Coordinates of C-alpha atoms in Angstrom, one line a residue:
M1 CA 181.1 123.4 109.3
A2 CA 181.6 120.4 111.4
R3 CA 179.3 118.3 112.8
T4 CA 180.1 116.2 116.5
Y5 CA 178.9 114.1 118.4
V6 CA 179.9 113.3 122.0
R7 CA 179.5 111.5 125.1
V8 CA 181.3 112.7 127.6
Q9 CA 180.9 110.0 131.0
G10 CA 182.0 111.9 134.3
N11 CA 180.5 114.3 137.4
V12 CA 178.3 115.7 134.4
Q13 CA 174.3 115.3 135.9
K14 CA 173.0 118.1 138.8
V15 CA 176.6 120.1 138.5
M16 CA 175.2 122.4 136.5
F17 CA 177.4 120.8 133.3
R18 CA 174.7 121.4 130.0
Q19 CA 174.4 124.7 131.0
T20 CA 178.6 125.1 131.5
L21 CA 178.7 123.3 127.7
I22 CA 175.7 125.8 126.1
R23 CA 178.0 129.2 127.6
A24 CA 180.8 127.1 126.3
M25 CA 179.2 126.8 122.9
A26 CA 178.1 130.1 122.4
K27 CA 181.1 131.9 123.7
R28 CA 183.0 130.1 120.2
G29 CA 179.9 131.0 118.1
I30 CA 178.8 126.8 117.5
R31 CA 175.3 125.6 117.7
G32 CA 175.0 123.0 119.6
G33 CA 172.6 120.7 121.9
A34 CA 173.2 118.4 125.2
S35 CA 171.5 115.5 126.9
N36 CA 171.6 113.5 129.6
N37 CA 171.8 109.6 130.0
R38 CA 168.0 108.5 131.6
Q39 CA 170.0 105.0 132.3
Q40 CA 173.4 106.2 133.4
K41 CA 173.6 109.1 135.6
D42 CA 177.1 109.7 134.7
L43 CA 176.5 110.8 131.2
V44 CA 176.0 113.3 128.4
D45 CA 175.3 113.3 124.6
I46 CA 176.1 116.2 123.2
T47 CA 176.0 117.7 119.8
M48 CA 178.6 120.2 118.0
D49 CA 177.9 122.4 114.9
G50 CA 180.2 124.9 114.0
N51 CA 183.9 126.0 112.6
A52 CA 186.0 122.5 112.6
D53 CA 188.5 124.5 114.5
E54 CA 186.0 126.3 117.3
V55 CA 184.7 122.5 117.8
E56 CA 187.9 120.4 118.0
A57 CA 188.7 123.1 120.8
L58 CA 186.3 122.7 122.9
V59 CA 186.7 119.1 122.7
E60 CA 190.4 119.8 124.3
A61 CA 189.4 121.6 126.6
L62 CA 186.2 119.0 128.3
R63 CA 189.0 116.6 127.7
T64 CA 191.6 119.2 129.6
T65 CA 189.6 121.1 132.1
K66 CA 189.1 120.0 135.5
P67 CA 187.2 120.6 136.7
L68 CA 184.7 122.4 134.2
N69 CA 182.8 124.8 136.8
S70 CA 182.0 126.0 140.0
W71 CA 179.8 123.0 141.1
G72 CA 182.1 120.7 140.3
A73 CA 181.2 119.3 137.2
E74 CA 183.9 117.3 135.5
V75 CA 184.9 114.6 132.9
V76 CA 186.4 111.4 133.1
T77 CA 186.0 110.2 129.9
L78 CA 185.4 111.5 125.9
A79 CA 184.2 109.5 122.6
V80 CA 183.7 110.9 119.7
L81 CA 180.5 108.9 118.1
T82 CA 179.7 108.9 114.0
S83 CA 176.5 109.3 115.0
G84 CA 173.6 111.5 117.6
L85 CA 170.8 113.7 118.0
D86 CA 170.6 116.4 116.0
V87 CA 170.7 120.0 117.6
D88 CA 166.9 120.5 118.1
A89 CA 166.5 117.2 119.7
H90 CA 168.7 118.0 122.4
Q91 CA 167.4 118.4 126.3
V92 CA 169.3 121.7 126.2
R93 CA 170.5 123.6 123.2
Y94 CA 172.4 127.1 121.6
T95 CA 170.9 127.6 118.4
S96 CA 171.8 131.7 117.5

């Protein structure tokens, strides 16, 4: 089980990014959550718990898939962080 914290920047707020991400987590069996940054409208913080290969595959998809959905969600930069929120502390989450 791998826990990964990620911060993405780009066109990620008001474009169904978090909902798209949660569906991708569910498809891969990853427990996780995402929260909009209230000060910087182009940032979203993410926490993922799951199989290391599945988590890495999702991180890579976030880096390379353009756009991520029909609303135009797009990650421009992605940083893997050393710490972050617990899954249950996020604004939206997938926990099953």
